[in-house]
Tab-separated table of C-alpha atoms and ligand atoms in Angstrom:
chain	number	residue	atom	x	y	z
A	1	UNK	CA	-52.664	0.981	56.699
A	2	UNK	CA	-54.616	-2.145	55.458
A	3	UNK	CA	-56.584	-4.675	57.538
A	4	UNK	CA	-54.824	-7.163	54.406
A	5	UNK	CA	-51.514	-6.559	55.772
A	6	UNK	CA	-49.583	-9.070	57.891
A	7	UNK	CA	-49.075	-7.825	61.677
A	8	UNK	CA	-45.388	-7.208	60.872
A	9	UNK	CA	-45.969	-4.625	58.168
A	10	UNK	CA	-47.651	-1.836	60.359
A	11	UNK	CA	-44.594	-2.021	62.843
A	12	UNK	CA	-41.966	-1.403	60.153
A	13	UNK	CA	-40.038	2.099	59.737
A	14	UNK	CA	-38.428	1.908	56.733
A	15	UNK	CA	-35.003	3.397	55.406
A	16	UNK	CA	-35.311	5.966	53.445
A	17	UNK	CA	-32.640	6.262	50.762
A	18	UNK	CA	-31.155	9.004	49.750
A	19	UNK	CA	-32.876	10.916	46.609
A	20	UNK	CA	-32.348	10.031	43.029
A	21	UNK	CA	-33.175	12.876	41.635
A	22	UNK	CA	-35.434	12.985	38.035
A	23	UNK	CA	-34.399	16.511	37.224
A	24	UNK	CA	-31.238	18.056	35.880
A	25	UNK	CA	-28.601	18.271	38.779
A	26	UNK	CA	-25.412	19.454	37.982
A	27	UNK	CA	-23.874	18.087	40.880
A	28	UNK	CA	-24.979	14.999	42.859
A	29	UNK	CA	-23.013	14.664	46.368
A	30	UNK	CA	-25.943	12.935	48.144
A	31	UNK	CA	-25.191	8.902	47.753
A	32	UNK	CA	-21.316	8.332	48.009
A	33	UNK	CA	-21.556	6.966	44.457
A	34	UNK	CA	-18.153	7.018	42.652
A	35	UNK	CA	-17.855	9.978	40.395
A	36	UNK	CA	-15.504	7.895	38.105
A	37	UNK	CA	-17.826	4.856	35.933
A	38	UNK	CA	-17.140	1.635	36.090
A	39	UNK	CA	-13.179	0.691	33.832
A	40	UNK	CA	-13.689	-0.251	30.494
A	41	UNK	CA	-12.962	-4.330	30.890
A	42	UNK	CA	-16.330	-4.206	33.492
A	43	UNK	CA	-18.113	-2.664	30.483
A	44	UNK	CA	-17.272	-4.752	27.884
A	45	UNK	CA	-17.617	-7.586	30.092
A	46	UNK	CA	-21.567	-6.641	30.694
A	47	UNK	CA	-21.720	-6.360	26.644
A	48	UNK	CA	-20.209	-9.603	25.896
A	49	UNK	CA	-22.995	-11.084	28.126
A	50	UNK	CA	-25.196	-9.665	27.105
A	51	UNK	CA	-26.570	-12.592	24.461
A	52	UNK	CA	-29.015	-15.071	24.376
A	53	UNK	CA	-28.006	-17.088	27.705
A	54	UNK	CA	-29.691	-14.566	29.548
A	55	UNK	CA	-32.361	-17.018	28.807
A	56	UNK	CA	-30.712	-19.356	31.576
A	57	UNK	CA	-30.721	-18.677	35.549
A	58	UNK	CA	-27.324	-17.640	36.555
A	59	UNK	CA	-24.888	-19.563	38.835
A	60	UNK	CA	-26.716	-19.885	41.928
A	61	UNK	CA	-23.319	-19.998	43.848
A	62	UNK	CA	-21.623	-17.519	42.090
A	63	UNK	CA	-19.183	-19.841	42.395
A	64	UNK	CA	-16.860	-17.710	39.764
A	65	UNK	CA	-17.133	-14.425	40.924
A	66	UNK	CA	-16.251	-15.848	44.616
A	67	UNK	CA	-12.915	-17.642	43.529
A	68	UNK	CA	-12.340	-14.365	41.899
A	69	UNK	CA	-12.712	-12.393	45.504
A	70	UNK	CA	-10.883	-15.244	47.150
A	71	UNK	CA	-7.566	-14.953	44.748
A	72	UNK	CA	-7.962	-11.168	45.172
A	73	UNK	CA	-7.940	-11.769	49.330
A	74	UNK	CA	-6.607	-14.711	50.091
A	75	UNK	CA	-9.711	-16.059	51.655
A	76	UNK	CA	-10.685	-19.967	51.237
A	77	UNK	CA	-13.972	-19.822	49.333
A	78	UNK	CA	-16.116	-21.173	51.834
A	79	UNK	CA	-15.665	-18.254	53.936
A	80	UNK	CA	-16.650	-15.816	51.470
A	81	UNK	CA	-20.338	-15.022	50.840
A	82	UNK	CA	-22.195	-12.597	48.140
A	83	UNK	CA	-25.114	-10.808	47.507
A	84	UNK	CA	-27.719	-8.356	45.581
A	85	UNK	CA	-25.817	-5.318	47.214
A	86	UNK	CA	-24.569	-5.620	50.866
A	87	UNK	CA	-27.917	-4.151	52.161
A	88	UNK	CA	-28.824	-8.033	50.965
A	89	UNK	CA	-26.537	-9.224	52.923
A	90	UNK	CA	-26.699	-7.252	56.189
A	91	UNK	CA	-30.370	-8.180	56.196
A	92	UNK	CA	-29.564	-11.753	56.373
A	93	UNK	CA	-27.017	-10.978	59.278
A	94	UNK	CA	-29.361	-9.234	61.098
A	95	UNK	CA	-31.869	-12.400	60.783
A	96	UNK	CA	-29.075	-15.132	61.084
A	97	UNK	CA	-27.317	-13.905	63.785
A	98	UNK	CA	-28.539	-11.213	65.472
A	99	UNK	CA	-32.327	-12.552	66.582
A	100	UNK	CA	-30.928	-12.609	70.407
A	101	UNK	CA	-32.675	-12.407	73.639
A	102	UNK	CA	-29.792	-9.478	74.104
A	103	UNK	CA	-29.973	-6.503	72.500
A	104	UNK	CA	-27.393	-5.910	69.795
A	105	UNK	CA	-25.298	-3.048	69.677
A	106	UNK	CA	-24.592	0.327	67.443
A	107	UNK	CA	-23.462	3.473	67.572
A	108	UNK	CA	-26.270	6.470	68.447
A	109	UNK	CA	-25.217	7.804	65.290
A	110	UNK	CA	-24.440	5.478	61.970
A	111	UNK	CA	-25.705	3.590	59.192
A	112	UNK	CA	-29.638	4.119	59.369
A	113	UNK	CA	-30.546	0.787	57.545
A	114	UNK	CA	-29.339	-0.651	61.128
A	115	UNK	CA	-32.328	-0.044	62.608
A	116	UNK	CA	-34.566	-0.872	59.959
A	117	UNK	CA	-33.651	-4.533	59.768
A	118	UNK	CA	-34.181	-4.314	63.857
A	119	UNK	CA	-37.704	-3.418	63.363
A	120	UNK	CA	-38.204	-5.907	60.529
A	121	UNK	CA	-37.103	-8.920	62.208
A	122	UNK	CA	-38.200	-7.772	65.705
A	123	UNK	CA	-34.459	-7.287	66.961
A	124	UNK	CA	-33.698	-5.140	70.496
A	125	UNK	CA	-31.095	-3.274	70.194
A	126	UNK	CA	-28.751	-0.679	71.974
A	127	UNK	CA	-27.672	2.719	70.703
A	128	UNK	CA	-24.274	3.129	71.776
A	129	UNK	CA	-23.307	7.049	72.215
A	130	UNK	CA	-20.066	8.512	70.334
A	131	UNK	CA	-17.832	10.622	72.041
A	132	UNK	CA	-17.785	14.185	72.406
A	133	UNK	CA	-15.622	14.090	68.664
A	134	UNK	CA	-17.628	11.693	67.272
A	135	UNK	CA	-15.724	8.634	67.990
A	136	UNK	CA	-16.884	5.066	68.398
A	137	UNK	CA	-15.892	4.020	72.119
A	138	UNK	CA	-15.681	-0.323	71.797
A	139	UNK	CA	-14.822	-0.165	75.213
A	140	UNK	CA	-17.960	0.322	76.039
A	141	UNK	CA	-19.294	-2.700	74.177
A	142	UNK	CA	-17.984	-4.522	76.051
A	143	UNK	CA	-21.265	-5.580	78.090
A	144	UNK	CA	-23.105	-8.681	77.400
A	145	UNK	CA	-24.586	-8.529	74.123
A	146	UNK	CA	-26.703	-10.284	71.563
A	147	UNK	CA	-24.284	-8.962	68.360
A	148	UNK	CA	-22.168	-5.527	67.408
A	149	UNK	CA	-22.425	-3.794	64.172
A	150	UNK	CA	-20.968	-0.578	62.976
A	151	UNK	CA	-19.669	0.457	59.645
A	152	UNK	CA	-15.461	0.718	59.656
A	153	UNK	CA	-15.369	3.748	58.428
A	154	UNK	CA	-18.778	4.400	60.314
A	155	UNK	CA	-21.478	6.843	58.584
A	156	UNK	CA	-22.505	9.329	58.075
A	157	UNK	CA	-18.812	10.697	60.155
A	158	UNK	CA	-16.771	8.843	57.780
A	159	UNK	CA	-14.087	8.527	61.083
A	160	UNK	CA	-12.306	5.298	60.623
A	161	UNK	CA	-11.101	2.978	63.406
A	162	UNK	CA	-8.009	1.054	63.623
A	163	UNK	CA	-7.429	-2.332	63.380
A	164	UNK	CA	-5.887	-2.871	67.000
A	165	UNK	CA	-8.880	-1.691	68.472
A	166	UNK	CA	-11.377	-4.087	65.643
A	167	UNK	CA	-9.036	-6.862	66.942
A	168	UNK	CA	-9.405	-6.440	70.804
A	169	UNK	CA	-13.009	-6.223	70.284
A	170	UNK	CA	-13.602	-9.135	68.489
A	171	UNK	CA	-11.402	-10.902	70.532
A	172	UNK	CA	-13.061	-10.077	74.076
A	173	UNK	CA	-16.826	-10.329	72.316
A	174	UNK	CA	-16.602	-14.370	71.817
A	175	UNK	CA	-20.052	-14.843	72.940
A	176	UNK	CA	-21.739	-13.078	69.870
A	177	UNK	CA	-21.129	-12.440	66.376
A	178	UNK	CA	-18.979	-9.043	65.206
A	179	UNK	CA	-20.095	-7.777	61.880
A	180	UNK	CA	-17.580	-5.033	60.830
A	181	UNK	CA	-19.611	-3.420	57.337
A	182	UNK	CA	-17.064	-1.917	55.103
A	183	UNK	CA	-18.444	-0.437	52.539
A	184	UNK	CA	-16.107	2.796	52.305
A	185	UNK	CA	-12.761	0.524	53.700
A	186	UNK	CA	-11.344	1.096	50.334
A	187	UNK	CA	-11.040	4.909	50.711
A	188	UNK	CA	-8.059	4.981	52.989
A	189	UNK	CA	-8.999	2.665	55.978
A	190	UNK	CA	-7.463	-0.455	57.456
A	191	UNK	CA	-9.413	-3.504	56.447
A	192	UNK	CA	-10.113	-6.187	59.249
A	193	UNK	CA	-10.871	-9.106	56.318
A	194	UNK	CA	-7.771	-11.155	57.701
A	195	UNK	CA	-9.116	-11.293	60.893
A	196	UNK	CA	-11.509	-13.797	59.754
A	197	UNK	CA	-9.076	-16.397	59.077
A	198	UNK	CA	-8.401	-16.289	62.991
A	199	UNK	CA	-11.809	-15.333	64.243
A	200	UNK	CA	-14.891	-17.619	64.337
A	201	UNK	CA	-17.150	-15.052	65.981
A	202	UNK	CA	-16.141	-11.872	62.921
A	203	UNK	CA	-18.392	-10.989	59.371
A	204	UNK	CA	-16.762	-8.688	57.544
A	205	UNK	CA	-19.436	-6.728	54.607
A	206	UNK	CA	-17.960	-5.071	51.502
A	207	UNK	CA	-19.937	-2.826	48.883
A	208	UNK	CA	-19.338	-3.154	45.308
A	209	UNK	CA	-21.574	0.143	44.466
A	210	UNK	CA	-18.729	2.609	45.859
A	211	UNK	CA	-15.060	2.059	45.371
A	212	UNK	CA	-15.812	-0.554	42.547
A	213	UNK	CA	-18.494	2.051	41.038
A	214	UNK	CA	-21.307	-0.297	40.738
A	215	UNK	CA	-24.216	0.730	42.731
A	216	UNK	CA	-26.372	0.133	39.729
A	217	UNK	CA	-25.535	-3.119	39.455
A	218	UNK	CA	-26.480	-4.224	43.467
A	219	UNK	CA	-23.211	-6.522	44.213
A	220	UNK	CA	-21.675	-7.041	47.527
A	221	UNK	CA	-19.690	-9.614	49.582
A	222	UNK	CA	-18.761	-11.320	52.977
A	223	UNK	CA	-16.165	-12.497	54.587
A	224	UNK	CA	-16.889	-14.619	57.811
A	225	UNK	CA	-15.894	-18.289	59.593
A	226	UNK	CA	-17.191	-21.114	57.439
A	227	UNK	CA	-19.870	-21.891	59.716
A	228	UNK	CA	-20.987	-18.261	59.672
A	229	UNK	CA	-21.015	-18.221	55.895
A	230	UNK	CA	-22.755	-21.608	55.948
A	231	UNK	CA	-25.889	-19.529	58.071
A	232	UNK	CA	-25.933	-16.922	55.370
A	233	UNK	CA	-26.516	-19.338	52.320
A	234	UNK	CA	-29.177	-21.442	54.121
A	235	UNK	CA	-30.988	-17.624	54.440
A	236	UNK	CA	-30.378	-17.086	50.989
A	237	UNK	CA	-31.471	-20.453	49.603
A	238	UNK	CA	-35.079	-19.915	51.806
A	239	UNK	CA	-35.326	-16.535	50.020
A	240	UNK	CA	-34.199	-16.067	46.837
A	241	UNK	CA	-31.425	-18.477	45.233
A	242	UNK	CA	-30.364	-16.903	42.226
A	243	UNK	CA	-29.914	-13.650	43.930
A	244	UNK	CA	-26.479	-12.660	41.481
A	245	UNK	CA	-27.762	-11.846	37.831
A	246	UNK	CA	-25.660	-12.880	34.885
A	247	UNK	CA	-24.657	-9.421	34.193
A	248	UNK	CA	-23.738	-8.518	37.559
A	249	UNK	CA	-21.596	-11.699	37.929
A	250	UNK	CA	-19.270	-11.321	35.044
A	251	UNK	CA	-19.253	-7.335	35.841
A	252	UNK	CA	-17.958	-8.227	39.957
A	253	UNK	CA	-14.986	-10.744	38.182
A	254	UNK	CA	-13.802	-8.054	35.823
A	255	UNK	CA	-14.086	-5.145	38.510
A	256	UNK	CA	-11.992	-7.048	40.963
A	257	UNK	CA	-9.514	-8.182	38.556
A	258	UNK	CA	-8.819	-4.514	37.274
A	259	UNK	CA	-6.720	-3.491	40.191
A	260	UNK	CA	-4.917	-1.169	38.496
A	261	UNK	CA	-8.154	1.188	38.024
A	262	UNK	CA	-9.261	0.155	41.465
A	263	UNK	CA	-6.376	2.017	42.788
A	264	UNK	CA	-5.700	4.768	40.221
A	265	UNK	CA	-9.485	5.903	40.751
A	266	UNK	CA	-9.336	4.968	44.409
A	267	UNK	CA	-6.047	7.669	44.434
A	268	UNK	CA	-7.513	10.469	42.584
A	269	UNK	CA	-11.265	10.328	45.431
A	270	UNK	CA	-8.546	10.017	47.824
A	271	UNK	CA	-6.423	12.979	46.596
A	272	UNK	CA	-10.013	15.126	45.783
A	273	UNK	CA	-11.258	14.585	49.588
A	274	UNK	CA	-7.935	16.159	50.607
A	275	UNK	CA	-8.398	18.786	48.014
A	276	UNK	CA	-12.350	19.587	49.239
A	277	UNK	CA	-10.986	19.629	53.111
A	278	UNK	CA	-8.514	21.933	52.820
A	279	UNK	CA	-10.617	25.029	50.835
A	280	UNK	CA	-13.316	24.093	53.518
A	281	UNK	CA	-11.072	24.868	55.840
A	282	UNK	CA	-10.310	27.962	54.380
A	283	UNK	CA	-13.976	28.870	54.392
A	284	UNK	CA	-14.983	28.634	58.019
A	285	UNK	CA	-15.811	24.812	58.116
A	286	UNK	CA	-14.761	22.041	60.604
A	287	UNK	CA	-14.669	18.838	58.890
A	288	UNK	CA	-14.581	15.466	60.676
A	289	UNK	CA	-11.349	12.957	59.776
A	290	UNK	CA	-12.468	10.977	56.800
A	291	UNK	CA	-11.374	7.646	55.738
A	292	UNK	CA	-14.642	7.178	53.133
A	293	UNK	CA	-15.572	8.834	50.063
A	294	UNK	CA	-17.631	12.151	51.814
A	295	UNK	CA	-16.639	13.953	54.525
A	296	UNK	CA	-19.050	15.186	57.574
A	297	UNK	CA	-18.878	18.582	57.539
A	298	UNK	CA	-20.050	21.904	59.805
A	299	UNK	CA	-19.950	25.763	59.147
A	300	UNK	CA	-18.791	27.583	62.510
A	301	UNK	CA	-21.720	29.841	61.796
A	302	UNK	CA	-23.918	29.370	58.939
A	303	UNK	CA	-26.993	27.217	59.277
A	304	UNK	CA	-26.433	23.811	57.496
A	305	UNK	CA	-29.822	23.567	56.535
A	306	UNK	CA	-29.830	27.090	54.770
A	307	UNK	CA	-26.724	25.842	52.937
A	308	UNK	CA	-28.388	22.729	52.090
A	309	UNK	CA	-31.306	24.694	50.932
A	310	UNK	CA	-29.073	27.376	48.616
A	311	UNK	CA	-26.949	24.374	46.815
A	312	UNK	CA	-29.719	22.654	45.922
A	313	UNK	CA	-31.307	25.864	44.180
A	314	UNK	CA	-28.026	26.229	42.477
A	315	UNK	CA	-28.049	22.152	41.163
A	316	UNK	CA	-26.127	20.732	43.711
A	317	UNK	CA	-27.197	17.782	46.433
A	318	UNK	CA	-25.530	16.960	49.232
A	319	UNK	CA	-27.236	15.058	52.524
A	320	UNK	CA	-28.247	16.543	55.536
A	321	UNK	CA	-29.735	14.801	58.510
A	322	UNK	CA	-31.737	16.552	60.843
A	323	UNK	CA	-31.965	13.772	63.158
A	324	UNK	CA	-30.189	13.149	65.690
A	325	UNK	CA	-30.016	17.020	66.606
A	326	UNK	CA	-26.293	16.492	67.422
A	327	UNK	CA	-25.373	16.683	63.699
A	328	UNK	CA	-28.113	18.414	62.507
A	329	UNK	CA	-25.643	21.487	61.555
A	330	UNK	CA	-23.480	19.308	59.530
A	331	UNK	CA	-23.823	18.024	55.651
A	332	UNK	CA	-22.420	15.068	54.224
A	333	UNK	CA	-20.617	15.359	50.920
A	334	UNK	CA	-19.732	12.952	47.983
A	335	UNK	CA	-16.292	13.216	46.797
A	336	UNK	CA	-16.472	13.991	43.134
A	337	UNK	CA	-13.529	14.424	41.086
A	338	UNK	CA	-10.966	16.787	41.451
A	339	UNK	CA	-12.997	19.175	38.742
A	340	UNK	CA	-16.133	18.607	40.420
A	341	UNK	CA	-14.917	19.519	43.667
A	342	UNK	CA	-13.213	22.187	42.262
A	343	UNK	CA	-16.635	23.346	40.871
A	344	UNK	CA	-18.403	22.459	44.455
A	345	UNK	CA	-16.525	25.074	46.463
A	346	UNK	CA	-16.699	28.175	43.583
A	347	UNK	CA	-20.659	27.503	44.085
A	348	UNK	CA	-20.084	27.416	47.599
A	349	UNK	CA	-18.281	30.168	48.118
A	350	UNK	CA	-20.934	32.105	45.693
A	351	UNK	CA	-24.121	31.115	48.074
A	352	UNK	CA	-22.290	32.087	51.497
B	1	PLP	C1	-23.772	2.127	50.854
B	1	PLP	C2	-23.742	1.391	52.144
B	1	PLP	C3	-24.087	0.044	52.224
B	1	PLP	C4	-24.808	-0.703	51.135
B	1	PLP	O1	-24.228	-0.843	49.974
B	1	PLP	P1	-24.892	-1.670	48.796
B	1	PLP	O2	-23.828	-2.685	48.495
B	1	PLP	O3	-25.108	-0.688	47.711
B	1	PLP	O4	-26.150	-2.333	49.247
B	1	PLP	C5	-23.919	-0.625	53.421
B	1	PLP	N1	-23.472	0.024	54.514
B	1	PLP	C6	-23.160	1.321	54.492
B	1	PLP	C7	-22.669	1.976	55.731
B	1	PLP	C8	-23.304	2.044	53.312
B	1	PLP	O5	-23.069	3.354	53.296
């Protein structure tokens, strides 16, 4: 607390991000990063810019990496929008379009960024219960709202919802804007992205930092009505408007183009995840349907946090929430690769 800061400053709660650990850990399952790097062409791609026009801003529209996405989706340019990580980019949704006299809308349990941005821009907001398995319920949001968010899959359950159901929501919800954040879609679950060609009132949010393996770099993107993406850049161009470095540019056009990586990787997280919920099966756990890159997971009688406690004294993280109470007995795990998870449950089974 300062008497220098602005009013706005002592209000905030800020996310806090999952740990990046300094020390030696021989297996990190805490941030859904992709176990597999980034394929070679990104790499070589970041070298070969890597030169003395780094001297130069970069594109301020991107304008190559987003004719890149739009080939890739079949989007019109204009209605795609990108940014220094999709956290950039929800954080100008949440100013552009969600600054209501209604509250917006979210589940009780998801992405906890959500409402971070609500306390930063001075949004109300709703939290919208789950059912008793931990499913979203969009027929209840349908009440008068000022915006809906969730993540499709949502987090930290990593339960996906079908596109029917994205479709009937967004069509009913005119009023306000839809933002559907996919940042695990890739892992097995029905994008909505063509829903935007048909919807005025829909903003779809992709990651590059987990099916594309880039978290380092910060790179996402946004699908939305022309008019939508039109909001977005006047945000960005009051903020910040080189917000795509050089490096990450070229490294999004090569990452995209390499589809054949994209899925083969994609595949083998996809494959491991079945792999990891079947042993845990085996060992007493009930795991939640996953169509992301972790699973939500709960022992029928060992305390999570005691498990939490034991894998991280034998090198392993995983995440575990202890708020809201309602999953405080389950941990969130990364899916590694097949070896990794292999590796995972012999340490498991050691520690129970
Ligand atoms: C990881 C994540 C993001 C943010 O991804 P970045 O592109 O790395 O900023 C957004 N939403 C959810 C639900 C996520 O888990």
């Amino acid at each position: 607390m300062s008497k220098y800061w602005s009013e706005v400053v002592h209000k905030l709660t800020p996310y806090i991000p999952g740990e990046q650990p300094k020390e030696n850990i021989s297996l990190k399952l805490n941030t859904n990063e992709n176990p597999y790097g980034p394929s070679q062409k990104v790499l070589d791609s970041i070298s070969a810019a890597s030169n003395n026009q780094l001297r130069l801003y970069p594109d301020p529209e991107s304008d190559l990496l987003k004719s890149t996405i739009s080939n890739y989706y079949n989007i019109p340019m204009n209605s795609i929008f990108v940014g220094n990580g999709s956290d950039e980019i929800l954080a100008f949704i949440f100013q552009g379009f969600f600054k209501n006299n209604l509250p917006i809308l979210f589940p009780d349990i998801t992405y906890s960024f959500y409402p971070a941005y609500c306390s930063l821009y001075d949004i109300k907001y709703t939290r919208m219960p789950l059912d008793e398995k931990f499913n979203i319920v969009l027929e209840d949001y349908l009440i008068p709202n000022g915006g809906i968010i969730f993540p499709n899959p949502n987090a930290p359950t990593g339960i996906p919802k079908n596109l029917v159901d994205i479709k009937n929501l967004v069509k009913i919800n005119q009023d306000s804007v839809v933002v559907i954040d996919e940042a695990y879609v890739d892992f097995g679950t029905e994008s909505a992205v063509e829903l935007v060609k048909q919807y005025k009132n829909l903003v779809i949010t992709q990651s590059f930092s987990k099916s594309r393996s880039l978290a380092g770099m910060r790179l996402g993107c946004a699908f939305g009505n022309e008019d939508l993406i039109e909001a977005l850049n006047r945000i960005k161009n009051s903020f910040n408007s080189y917000p795509i470095d050089r490096l990450a540019q070229v490294a999004g056009i090569e990452a995209i183009k390499d589809e054949n990586y994209f899925s083969e990787t994609g595949q083998k997280i996809i494959q491991a995840r079945k792999f990891l919920e079947k042993e845990l099966l085996l060992m007493g756990f009930q795991t939640l349907p996953s169509g992301a890159n972790f699973i939500f997971t709960k022992h029928r009688s060992k305390d999570a946090a005691m498990i939490f406690k034991k894998l991280r004294e034998s090198g392993v993280i995983v995440r575990h929430f202890n708020v809201p109470e309602r999953i405080s007995q389950y941990l969130r795990i990364t899916i590694g690769t097949q070896e990794e998870m292999r590796k995972f449950i012999s340490i498991l089974k050691m520690i129970m």
